[in-house]
Coordinates of N, CA and C in Angstrom, one line a residue:
M1 N 45.9 -38.6 144.3 CA 45.9 -37.8 145.5 C 45.8 -38.6 146.8
V2 N 45.0 -39.7 146.7 CA 44.9 -40.6 147.8 C 46.3 -41.3 148.1
G3 N 46.9 -41.7 147.0 CA 48.2 -42.4 147.2 C 49.3 -41.4 147.7
A4 N 49.3 -40.2 147.3 CA 50.2 -39.2 147.8 C 49.9 -38.9 149.3
G5 N 48.7 -38.8 149.6 CA 48.3 -38.6 151.0 C 48.8 -39.8 151.9
L6 N 48.6 -41.0 151.4 CA 49.0 -42.2 152.2 C 50.6 -42.2 152.3
L7 N 51.3 -41.8 151.3 CA 52.7 -41.7 151.3 C 53.2 -40.7 152.3
V8 N 52.6 -39.5 152.3 CA 53.0 -38.4 153.2 C 52.6 -38.9 154.7
G9 N 51.5 -39.5 154.9 CA 51.1 -40.0 156.2 C 52.1 -41.1 156.7
L10 N 52.5 -42.0 155.8 CA 53.5 -43.0 156.2 C 54.9 -42.3 156.5
G11 N 55.2 -41.3 155.8 CA 56.4 -40.5 156.1 C 56.4 -39.8 157.4
L12 N 55.2 -39.3 157.8 CA 55.0 -38.6 159.0 C 55.2 -39.7 160.2
V13 N 54.6 -40.8 160.0 CA 54.7 -41.9 161.1 C 56.1 -42.3 161.2
L14 N 56.8 -42.6 160.1 CA 58.2 -43.1 160.2 C 59.1 -42.0 160.8
T15 N 58.9 -40.8 160.4 CA 59.7 -39.7 160.9 C 59.5 -39.5 162.4
S16 N 58.2 -39.5 162.8 CA 57.8 -39.3 164.2 C 58.4 -40.5 165.1
L17 N 58.4 -41.7 164.6 CA 58.9 -42.8 165.4 C 60.4 -42.7 165.6
R18 N 61.2 -42.0 164.8 CA 62.6 -41.8 164.9 C 63.0 -40.6 165.8
K19 N 62.1 -39.7 166.0 CA 62.4 -38.5 166.8 C 62.3 -38.7 168.3
Q20 N 63.1 -38.0 169.0 CA 63.0 -38.1 170.5 C 61.7 -37.3 171.0
Y21 N 61.5 -36.2 170.3 CA 60.3 -35.4 170.7 C 59.5 -35.2 169.4
P22 N 58.7 -36.2 169.0 CA 57.9 -36.1 167.8 C 56.7 -35.1 167.9
L23 N 56.2 -34.7 166.7 CA 55.1 -33.9 166.7 C 53.8 -34.6 167.2
I24 N 53.7 -35.9 166.8 CA 52.6 -36.8 167.2 C 53.2 -38.0 167.8
Q25 N 52.8 -38.4 169.0 CA 53.3 -39.6 169.7 C 52.5 -40.8 169.2
F26 N 53.0 -41.4 168.1 CA 52.4 -42.6 167.6 C 52.6 -43.9 168.5
R27 N 53.6 -43.8 169.4 CA 53.8 -44.9 170.3 C 52.7 -45.2 171.2
I28 N 51.9 -44.1 171.4 CA 50.8 -44.3 172.4 C 49.7 -45.3 171.8
M29 N 49.8 -45.6 170.5 CA 48.9 -46.6 169.9 C 49.2 -48.0 170.5
K30 N 50.3 -48.2 171.2 CA 50.5 -49.5 171.8 C 49.5 -49.8 172.9
L31 N 48.9 -48.7 173.5 CA 47.9 -48.9 174.5 C 46.6 -49.3 173.8
R32 N 46.1 -50.5 174.2 CA 44.9 -51.1 173.6 C 43.7 -50.1 173.5
S33 N 43.4 -49.5 174.7 CA 42.2 -48.6 174.7 C 42.4 -47.4 173.8
V34 N 43.6 -46.9 173.6 CA 43.8 -45.8 172.7 C 43.7 -46.2 171.3
A35 N 44.3 -47.4 170.9 CA 44.1 -47.9 169.6 C 42.7 -48.2 169.2
I36 N 41.9 -48.7 170.1 CA 40.5 -49.0 169.8 C 39.7 -47.6 169.7
A37 N 40.0 -46.7 170.5 CA 39.4 -45.4 170.4 C 39.7 -44.7 169.1
V38 N 40.9 -44.8 168.6 CA 41.3 -44.2 167.4 C 40.6 -44.9 166.2
F39 N 40.6 -46.2 166.3 CA 39.9 -47.0 165.2 C 38.5 -46.7 165.1
V40 N 37.8 -46.6 166.3 CA 36.3 -46.3 166.3 C 36.1 -44.9 165.8
S41 N 37.0 -43.9 166.1 CA 36.8 -42.6 165.6 C 37.0 -42.5 164.1
L42 N 38.0 -43.2 163.6 CA 38.2 -43.2 162.1 C 37.0 -43.9 161.4
M43 N 36.5 -45.0 162.0 CA 35.4 -45.6 161.4 C 34.1 -44.8 161.5
R44 N 34.0 -43.9 162.4 CA 32.9 -43.1 162.6 C 32.9 -41.9 161.6
F45 N 34.1 -41.3 161.4 CA 34.2 -40.2 160.5 C 34.4 -40.5 159.1
L46 N 34.9 -41.7 158.8 CA 35.1 -42.1 157.4 C 33.8 -42.0 156.6
P47 N 32.7 -42.6 157.1 CA 31.5 -42.5 156.3 C 31.0 -41.1 156.1
S48 N 31.2 -40.2 157.1 CA 30.8 -38.8 156.9 C 31.6 -38.1 155.8
V49 N 32.9 -38.4 155.7 CA 33.7 -37.9 154.7 C 33.2 -38.4 153.3
L50 N 33.0 -39.7 153.2 CA 32.5 -40.3 152.0 C 31.2 -39.8 151.6
M51 N 30.3 -39.6 152.6 CA 29.0 -39.1 152.4 C 29.0 -37.7 151.8
G52 N 29.9 -36.9 152.4 CA 30.0 -35.5 151.9 C 30.5 -35.5 150.5
A53 N 31.4 -36.4 150.1 CA 32.1 -36.4 148.8 C 31.2 -37.0 147.7
F54 N 30.5 -38.1 148.1 CA 29.9 -38.9 147.0 C 28.4 -38.9 147.1
V55 N 27.8 -38.9 148.2 CA 26.4 -39.0 148.4 C 25.7 -37.8 147.8
A56 N 26.2 -36.6 148.2 CA 25.6 -35.4 147.7 C 25.5 -35.3 146.2
R57 N 26.6 -35.7 145.6 CA 26.7 -35.7 144.1 C 25.7 -36.7 143.5
Y58 N 25.6 -37.9 144.1 CA 24.7 -39.0 143.7 C 23.3 -38.5 143.8
V59 N 22.9 -37.9 144.9 CA 21.6 -37.5 145.1 C 21.1 -36.4 144.1
Q60 N 22.1 -35.5 143.8 CA 21.7 -34.5 142.8 C 21.7 -35.0 141.4
Q61 N 22.7 -35.8 141.0 CA 22.8 -36.2 139.6 C 22.0 -37.4 139.2
V62 N 21.9 -38.4 140.1 CA 21.2 -39.6 139.8 C 19.7 -39.5 140.2
L63 N 19.5 -39.1 141.4 CA 18.1 -39.0 141.9 C 17.4 -37.7 141.4
G64 N 18.2 -36.7 141.0 CA 17.6 -35.5 140.4 C 17.1 -34.5 141.5
L65 N 17.5 -34.6 142.7 CA 17.0 -33.7 143.7 C 17.8 -32.4 143.6
A66 N 17.1 -31.3 144.0 CA 17.7 -30.0 143.9 C 18.8 -29.8 145.0
P67 N 19.7 -28.9 144.7 CA 20.8 -28.7 145.7 C 20.3 -28.3 147.1
T68 N 19.3 -27.6 147.2 CA 18.7 -27.2 148.5 C 18.2 -28.4 149.2
V69 N 17.5 -29.3 148.6 CA 17.0 -30.5 149.2 C 18.2 -31.4 149.6
T70 N 19.2 -31.5 148.7 CA 20.4 -32.3 149.0 C 21.1 -31.8 150.2
G71 N 21.2 -30.5 150.3 CA 21.8 -29.9 151.5 C 21.0 -30.2 152.8
L72 N 19.7 -30.1 152.7 CA 18.9 -30.4 153.9 C 19.1 -31.9 154.3
L73 N 19.2 -32.8 153.3 CA 19.4 -34.2 153.6 C 20.8 -34.4 154.2
M74 N 21.8 -33.7 153.7 CA 23.1 -33.9 154.3 C 23.2 -33.3 155.7
I75 N 22.3 -32.5 156.1 CA 22.4 -31.9 157.5 C 21.8 -32.9 158.5
L76 N 21.0 -33.8 158.0 CA 20.3 -34.7 159.0 C 21.3 -35.5 159.9
P77 N 22.4 -36.1 159.3 CA 23.3 -36.8 160.2 C 23.9 -35.9 161.3
T78 N 24.2 -34.6 161.0 CA 24.7 -33.7 161.9 C 23.7 -33.4 163.0
L79 N 22.5 -33.2 162.6 CA 21.4 -32.9 163.6 C 21.2 -34.1 164.5
S80 N 21.3 -35.3 164.0 CA 21.1 -36.5 164.8 C 22.3 -36.6 165.8
Q81 N 23.5 -36.2 165.4 CA 24.6 -36.2 166.4 C 24.3 -35.2 167.5
V82 N 23.8 -34.0 167.2 CA 23.5 -33.0 168.2 C 22.5 -33.5 169.2
V83 N 21.5 -34.3 168.7 CA 20.5 -34.9 169.6 C 21.1 -36.0 170.4
A84 N 21.9 -36.9 169.8 CA 22.4 -38.1 170.4 C 23.6 -37.8 171.4
A85 N 24.3 -36.7 171.2 CA 25.5 -36.5 172.0 C 25.2 -36.4 173.5
P86 N 24.2 -35.6 173.9 CA 23.9 -35.5 175.4 C 23.4 -36.8 176.0
I87 N 22.7 -37.6 175.2 CA 22.2 -38.9 175.6 C 23.3 -39.8 175.8
A88 N 24.2 -39.9 174.8 CA 25.4 -40.7 174.9 C 26.3 -40.3 176.1
G89 N 26.4 -39.0 176.3 CA 27.2 -38.5 177.4 C 26.7 -39.0 178.8
R90 N 25.4 -39.0 178.9 CA 24.8 -39.5 180.2 C 25.0 -41.0 180.3
M91 N 24.8 -41.7 179.2 CA 25.1 -43.2 179.2 C 26.5 -43.5 179.6
L92 N 27.4 -42.7 179.0 CA 28.9 -42.9 179.3 C 29.1 -42.6 180.8
D93 N 28.6 -41.6 181.4 CA 28.8 -41.3 182.8 C 28.2 -42.4 183.7
R94 N 27.0 -42.9 183.3 CA 26.3 -43.9 184.1 C 26.9 -45.3 184.0
D95 N 27.2 -45.8 182.7 CA 27.5 -47.2 182.5 C 28.9 -47.4 181.9
G96 N 29.6 -46.4 181.5 CA 30.9 -46.6 180.9 C 30.8 -46.5 179.4
A97 N 31.9 -46.7 178.7 CA 32.0 -46.5 177.3 C 31.4 -47.6 176.4
R98 N 31.3 -48.8 176.9 CA 30.9 -49.9 176.0 C 29.5 -49.7 175.4
T99 N 28.5 -49.3 176.2 CA 27.2 -49.2 175.7 C 27.0 -48.1 174.7
P100 N 27.4 -46.9 174.9 CA 27.2 -45.9 173.9 C 28.0 -46.1 172.6
V101 N 29.2 -46.6 172.8 CA 30.0 -46.9 171.6 C 29.4 -48.0 170.8
S102 N 29.0 -49.1 171.4 CA 28.4 -50.2 170.7 C 27.1 -49.7 170.0
L103 N 26.3 -49.0 170.7 CA 25.0 -48.5 170.1 C 25.3 -47.6 169.0
G104 N 26.3 -46.7 169.1 CA 26.6 -45.7 168.1 C 27.1 -46.4 166.8
V105 N 27.9 -47.4 167.0 CA 28.4 -48.2 165.8 C 27.3 -49.0 165.2
A106 N 26.4 -49.5 166.0 CA 25.3 -50.3 165.4 C 24.4 -49.3 164.6
L107 N 24.1 -48.2 165.2 CA 23.2 -47.2 164.4 C 23.9 -46.7 163.2
L108 N 25.2 -46.5 163.2 CA 25.9 -46.1 162.0 C 25.8 -47.2 160.9
I109 N 26.0 -48.4 161.3 CA 25.9 -49.5 160.3 C 24.5 -49.6 159.8
G110 N 23.5 -49.5 160.7 CA 22.1 -49.5 160.2 C 21.8 -48.4 159.2
G111 N 22.3 -47.2 159.5 CA 22.1 -46.0 158.6 C 22.8 -46.3 157.2
L112 N 24.0 -46.8 157.2 CA 24.7 -47.1 156.0 C 24.0 -48.2 155.2
V113 N 23.4 -49.2 155.9 CA 22.7 -50.2 155.2 C 21.4 -49.6 154.5
L114 N 20.7 -48.7 155.2 CA 19.6 -48.0 154.6 C 20.0 -47.2 153.4
L115 N 21.1 -46.5 153.5 CA 21.6 -45.8 152.3 C 21.9 -46.7 151.2
A116 N 22.5 -47.8 151.5 CA 22.9 -48.8 150.4 C 21.6 -49.4 149.8
L117 N 20.6 -49.6 150.5 CA 19.4 -50.2 150.0 C 18.6 -49.1 149.2
G118 N 18.6 -47.9 149.7 CA 17.8 -46.9 149.0 C 18.4 -46.4 147.7
F119 N 19.7 -46.3 147.6 CA 20.3 -45.8 146.4 C 20.1 -46.6 145.2
P120 N 20.3 -47.9 145.3 CA 20.1 -48.7 144.1 C 18.7 -48.6 143.5
A121 N 17.7 -48.4 144.4 CA 16.3 -48.2 144.0 C 16.1 -46.8 143.5
N122 N 17.1 -46.0 143.4 CA 16.9 -44.6 143.0 C 15.7 -43.9 143.7
S123 N 15.7 -44.1 145.0 CA 14.6 -43.6 145.7 C 15.1 -42.7 146.9
S124 N 14.4 -41.6 147.1 CA 14.7 -40.8 148.3 C 13.8 -41.1 149.5
R125 N 13.1 -42.2 149.4 CA 12.2 -42.5 150.5 C 12.9 -43.0 151.8
W126 N 14.2 -43.4 151.6 CA 14.9 -43.9 152.8 C 15.4 -42.7 153.6
F127 N 15.4 -41.5 153.0 CA 15.9 -40.3 153.7 C 14.8 -39.8 154.6

């Protein structure tokens, strides 16, 4: 399925680049700021997708936590985004994009490291 998705995505890009009025303007990726923004967005959402797909199953099957507890653990990243979004917005208005984006990526990496350290120990204490 992943391979098929990648092939369809590649087909979309190649077809869009040949059209005069494409569905998606992939040529805009030539702008450095746009390319960086897309990359940061993908790197931000990729862990969320993987967490939803694999972490919930791991927490239930390996750590033995109930589905309700697993669901509550899975909602924590979303709640942290709700709290952080207005703070990041004020930082963006005051100082520009560099500080909130750098801080967000650093926090994301820190959270993933904590997950990586907590799971091999089969412990839910990191949550």
